[in-house]
PDB file of C-alpha atoms in Angstrom:
ATOM      1  CA  MET L 202      22.176  23.805  23.879  1.00 45.00           C
ATOM      2  CA  ARG L 203      19.019  23.653  25.980  1.00 44.00           C
ATOM      3  CA  LYS L 204      17.424  26.219  23.634  1.00 44.00           C
ATOM      4  CA  LEU L 205      18.256  23.966  20.617  1.00 40.00           C
ATOM      5  CA  VAL L 206      16.803  20.849  22.280  1.00 36.00           C
ATOM      6  CA  LEU L 207      13.630  22.761  23.285  1.00 36.00           C
ATOM      7  CA  MET L 208      13.200  24.123  19.774  1.00 42.00           C
ATOM      8  CA  SER L 209      13.734  20.671  18.297  1.00 41.00           C
ATOM      9  CA  LEU L 210      11.045  19.217  20.636  1.00 38.00           C
ATOM     10  CA  VAL L 211       8.591  22.005  19.791  1.00 38.00           C
ATOM     11  CA  GLY L 212       9.160  21.332  16.039  1.00 44.00           C
ATOM     12  CA  LEU L 213       8.748  17.597  16.526  1.00 42.00           C
ATOM     13  CA  ALA L 214       5.519  18.083  18.479  1.00 43.00           C
ATOM     14  CA  ALA L 215       4.194  20.335  15.683  1.00 46.00           C
ATOM     15  CA  VAL L 216       4.945  17.689  13.073  1.00 49.00           C
ATOM     16  CA  VAL L 217       3.441  14.856  15.190  1.00 48.00           C
ATOM     17  CA  GLY L 218       0.282  17.025  15.770  1.00 49.00           C
ATOM     18  CA  LEU L 219      -0.187  17.576  12.080  1.00 45.00           C
ATOM     19  CA  THR L 220       0.255  13.853  11.344  1.00 50.00           C
ATOM     20  CA  THR L 221      -2.142  12.929  14.132  1.00 45.00           C
ATOM     21  CA  ALA L 222      -4.768  15.426  12.847  1.00 40.00           C
ATOM     22  CA  ARG L 223      -4.446  13.981   9.391  1.00 50.00           C
ATOM     23  CA  ALA L 224      -4.845  10.496  10.704  1.00 49.00           C
ATOM     24  CA  ASP L 225      -8.203  11.419  12.162  1.00 55.00           C
ATOM     25  CA  ASP L 226      -9.449  12.898   8.922  1.00 87.00           C
ATOM     26  CA  ALA L 227     -11.973  10.337   7.741  1.00 93.00           C
ATOM     27  CA  ALA L 228     -12.016  11.740   4.179  1.00 94.00           C
ATOM     28  CA  THR L 229      -8.236  11.251   3.784  1.00 96.00           C
ATOM     29  CA  VAL L 230      -8.419   7.665   5.142  1.00 97.00           C
ATOM     30  CA  ALA L 231     -11.325   7.052   2.649  1.00 97.00           C
ATOM     31  CA  ALA L 232      -9.283   8.423  -0.258  1.00 97.00           C
ATOM     32  CA  VAL L 233      -6.310   6.122   0.689  1.00 98.00           C
ATOM     33  CA  ASN L 234      -8.603   3.091   0.849  1.00 98.00           C
ATOM     34  CA  ALA L 235     -10.344   4.067  -2.434  1.00 98.00           C
ATOM     35  CA  SER L 236      -7.060   4.366  -4.239  1.00 98.00           C
ATOM     36  CA  SER L 237      -5.873   0.958  -2.942  1.00 98.00           C
ATOM     37  CA  ASN L 238      -9.234  -0.676  -3.956  1.00 97.00           C
ATOM     38  CA  ALA L 239      -9.024   0.941  -7.339  1.00 98.00           C
ATOM     39  CA  LEU L 240      -5.558  -0.534  -7.837  1.00 97.00           C
ATOM     40  CA  ASP L 241      -6.875  -4.018  -6.928  1.00 95.00           C
ATOM     41  CA  ALA L 242      -9.706  -3.546  -9.418  1.00 95.00           C
ATOM     42  CA  ALA L 243      -7.172  -2.443 -12.144  1.00 96.00           C
ATOM     43  CA  PHE L 244      -5.200  -5.623 -11.584  1.00 94.00           C
ATOM     44  CA  GLY L 245      -8.376  -7.671 -11.821  1.00 92.00           C
ATOM     45  CA  ALA L 246      -9.408  -5.992 -15.050  1.00 95.00           C
ATOM     46  CA  ARG L 247      -5.865  -6.101 -16.424  1.00 95.00           C
ATOM     47  CA  ASP L 248      -6.166  -2.374 -16.989  1.00 97.00           C
ATOM     48  CA  ILE L 249      -2.525  -1.452 -17.675  1.00 98.00           C
ATOM     49  CA  ALA L 250      -3.205   2.331 -17.940  1.00 98.00           C
ATOM     50  CA  ALA L 251      -5.000   2.328 -14.584  1.00 98.00           C
ATOM     51  CA  ILE L 252      -2.236   0.225 -12.985  1.00 98.00           C
ATOM     52  CA  ARG L 253       0.417   2.692 -14.026  1.00 98.00           C
ATOM     53  CA  ALA L 254      -1.689   5.723 -12.928  1.00 98.00           C
ATOM     54  CA  LEU L 255      -2.186   4.227  -9.503  1.00 99.00           C
ATOM     55  CA  MET L 256       1.437   3.332  -8.813  1.00 98.00           C
ATOM     56  CA  THR L 257       4.568   5.477  -8.623  1.00 98.00           C
ATOM     57  CA  PRO L 258       7.005   4.950 -11.512  1.00 98.00           C
ATOM     58  CA  ASP L 259       9.576   3.508  -9.048  1.00 98.00           C
ATOM     59  CA  HIS L 260       7.025   1.230  -7.338  1.00 98.00           C
ATOM     60  CA  ILE L 261       8.293  -2.074  -5.865  1.00 98.00           C
ATOM     61  CA  SER L 262       6.241  -5.095  -4.981  1.00 97.00           C
ATOM     62  CA  VAL L 263       7.550  -7.959  -2.796  1.00 97.00           C
ATOM     63  CA  THR L 264       5.504 -11.077  -2.352  1.00 94.00           C
ATOM     64  CA  PRO L 265       6.147 -14.758  -1.609  1.00 93.00           C
ATOM     65  CA  TYR L 266       5.003 -15.747  -5.100  1.00 92.00           C
ATOM     66  CA  TYR L 267       7.055 -13.426  -7.242  1.00 92.00           C
ATOM     67  CA  ASP L 268      10.641 -14.469  -8.093  1.00 86.00           C
ATOM     68  CA  GLY L 269      11.994 -11.353  -6.287  1.00 93.00           C
ATOM     69  CA  PRO L 270      11.128  -7.643  -6.031  1.00 97.00           C
ATOM     70  CA  GLN L 271       9.045  -6.592  -8.914  1.00 96.00           C
ATOM     71  CA  THR L 272       8.869  -3.204 -10.657  1.00 97.00           C
ATOM     72  CA  VAL L 273       5.735  -1.849 -12.335  1.00 98.00           C
ATOM     73  CA  ASP L 274       6.944  -3.169 -15.676  1.00 98.00           C
ATOM     74  CA  ASP L 275       7.657  -6.646 -14.158  1.00 97.00           C
ATOM     75  CA  GLN L 276       4.173  -6.841 -12.695  1.00 96.00           C
ATOM     76  CA  ILE L 277       2.562  -5.733 -15.958  1.00 97.00           C
ATOM     77  CA  ALA L 278       4.617  -8.295 -17.903  1.00 96.00           C
ATOM     78  CA  SER L 279       3.433 -11.120 -15.623  1.00 94.00           C
ATOM     79  CA  LEU L 280      -0.313 -10.066 -15.458  1.00 93.00           C
ATOM     80  CA  ASP L 281      -1.406 -13.066 -17.527  1.00 94.00           C
ATOM     81  CA  GLU L 282       0.165 -15.425 -14.993  1.00 93.00           C
ATOM     82  CA  LEU L 283      -1.566 -13.818 -11.993  1.00 92.00           C
ATOM     83  CA  SER L 284      -5.041 -14.628 -10.691  1.00 91.00           C
ATOM     84  CA  TYR L 285      -5.376 -12.519  -7.551  1.00 86.00           C
ATOM     85  CA  GLY L 286      -8.222 -12.042  -5.149  1.00 88.00           C
ATOM     86  CA  GLY L 287      -9.007 -12.394  -1.557  1.00 91.00           C
ATOM     87  CA  THR L 288     -11.036 -11.426   1.421  1.00 94.00           C
ATOM     88  CA  ILE L 289      -9.689  -8.740   3.852  1.00 95.00           C
ATOM     89  CA  ILE L 290     -10.036  -9.770   7.465  1.00 96.00           C
ATOM     90  CA  GLY L 291     -11.437  -6.898   9.451  1.00 94.00           C
ATOM     91  CA  GLU L 292     -10.800  -3.289   8.498  1.00 95.00           C
ATOM     92  CA  PRO L 293      -7.559  -2.077   6.935  1.00 97.00           C
ATOM     93  CA  SER L 294      -5.457   0.162   9.238  1.00 97.00           C
ATOM     94  CA  VAL L 295      -4.225   3.347   7.854  1.00 97.00           C
ATOM     95  CA  ALA L 296      -1.386   5.207   9.640  1.00 96.00           C
ATOM     96  CA  PHE L 297       0.111   8.466   8.346  1.00 96.00           C
ATOM     97  CA  LEU L 298       3.862   8.647   8.411  1.00 97.00           C
ATOM     98  CA  SER L 299       3.579  12.200   7.201  1.00 96.00           C
ATOM     99  CA  PRO L 300       0.758  14.286   5.719  1.00 95.00           C
ATOM    100  CA  ASP L 301       1.577  12.885   2.276  1.00 97.00           C
ATOM    101  CA  VAL L 302       2.598   9.285   3.133  1.00 98.00           C
ATOM    102  CA  ALA L 303       0.237   6.610   4.391  1.00 98.00           C
ATOM    103  CA  LEU L 304       0.902   3.033   5.532  1.00 98.00           C
ATOM    104  CA  ARG L 305      -2.078   0.725   4.989  1.00 98.00           C
ATOM    105  CA  THR L 306      -1.976  -2.690   6.530  1.00 98.00           C
ATOM    106  CA  PHE L 307      -4.372  -5.591   6.781  1.00 98.00           C
ATOM    107  CA  ALA L 308      -4.670  -9.439   7.054  1.00 98.00           C
ATOM    108  CA  ILE L 309      -6.156 -11.238   4.110  1.00 96.00           C
ATOM    109  CA  ASP L 310      -7.230 -14.639   3.020  1.00 96.00           C
ATOM    110  CA  LEU L 311      -5.872 -14.907  -0.491  1.00 94.00           C
ATOM    111  CA  LYS L 312      -7.358 -16.769  -3.430  1.00 94.00           C
ATOM    112  CA  GLY L 313      -5.728 -17.309  -6.775  1.00 92.00           C
ATOM    113  CA  SER L 314      -2.427 -18.401  -8.337  1.00 93.00           C
ATOM    114  CA  PHE L 315       0.767 -17.167  -9.939  1.00 93.00           C
ATOM    115  CA  LYS L 316       2.371 -19.187 -12.669  1.00 94.00           C
ATOM    116  CA  GLY L 317      -0.059 -22.069 -11.822  1.00 93.00           C
ATOM    117  CA  GLU L 318       0.953 -22.195  -8.173  1.00 94.00           C
ATOM    118  CA  PRO L 319      -1.556 -21.260  -5.494  1.00 94.00           C
ATOM    119  CA  LEU L 320      -1.086 -18.083  -3.539  1.00 92.00           C
ATOM    120  CA  PRO L 321      -0.521 -18.397   0.164  1.00 91.00           C
ATOM    121  CA  ALA L 322      -3.856 -18.777   1.923  1.00 92.00           C
ATOM    122  CA  HIS L 323      -3.245 -16.412   4.853  1.00 96.00           C
ATOM    123  CA  ALA L 324      -1.166 -13.260   4.541  1.00 97.00           C
ATOM    124  CA  PHE L 325      -0.447  -9.750   5.913  1.00 98.00           C
ATOM    125  CA  VAL L 326      -0.355  -6.925   3.499  1.00 98.00           C
ATOM    126  CA  ASN L 327       1.679  -3.662   3.821  1.00 98.00           C
ATOM    127  CA  GLU L 328       1.023  -0.901   1.318  1.00 98.00           C
ATOM    128  CA  THR L 329       2.716   2.452   1.275  1.00 99.00           C
ATOM    129  CA  LEU L 330       0.872   5.152  -0.482  1.00 99.00           C
ATOM    130  CA  VAL L 331       2.019   8.679  -1.295  1.00 99.00           C
ATOM    131  CA  ARG L 332       0.008  11.775  -2.236  1.00 98.00           C
ATOM    132  CA  ARG L 333       1.172  13.233  -5.551  1.00 97.00           C
ATOM    133  CA  ASP L 334      -0.726  16.082  -7.194  1.00 95.00           C
ATOM    134  CA  GLY L 335      -3.573  15.592  -4.733  1.00 95.00           C
ATOM    135  CA  LYS L 336      -4.023  11.879  -5.571  1.00 97.00           C
ATOM    136  CA  TRP L 337      -2.945   8.820  -3.390  1.00 98.00           C
ATOM    137  CA  ILE L 338      -0.835   6.325  -5.350  1.00 99.00           C
ATOM    138  CA  GLU L 339       0.945   3.216  -4.210  1.00 99.00           C
ATOM    139  CA  ALA L 340       4.794   3.319  -3.910  1.00 99.00           C
ATOM    140  CA  PHE L 341       5.414  -0.024  -2.146  1.00 99.00           C
ATOM    141  CA  PHE L 342       3.413  -3.277  -1.692  1.00 98.00           C
ATOM    142  CA  GLN L 343       4.438  -6.334   0.352  1.00 98.00           C
ATOM    143  CA  ILE L 344       2.703  -9.594   1.231  1.00 96.00           C
ATOM    144  CA  THR L 345       3.964 -11.652   4.094  1.00 97.00           C
ATOM    145  CA  THR L 346       2.729 -15.249   4.545  1.00 95.00           C
ATOM    146  CA  LEU L 347       1.112 -15.972   7.870  1.00 95.00           C
ATOM    147  CA  LYS L 348       0.844 -19.342   9.560  1.00 89.00           C
ATOM    148  CA  PRO L 349      -2.668 -20.751   9.468  1.00 78.00           C
TER     149      PRO L 349
END
């Protein structure tokens, strides 16, 4: 039993070590940030092909302005009703949950509207990106409204 526990701890330490090493890799963090920024630009340009390329097919988006969780197709169908922009406050934080899964978070001052209603002014964004075929793409996006 002790041997099993010891082996499990050694294995866990190895995984944590790999994830920590990856988290310190500036090029990997830059690639995650670049992918997220490219997706924002694709939404701004209404570039459906780029949006699809930068999101997983099973992507889900949860925001205070959508009527519920949105799939990729739901988001594309509502593009004409969305005016989205904002200013990120500080630097985004990127944490690696595994070598191929990144959690990117940041506070943002939003500007824009959805279906004619203004977006919440202050929010916190949580993006989960996964590495597929060497490219980082978004699998999950959530905006949580913050009090002013």
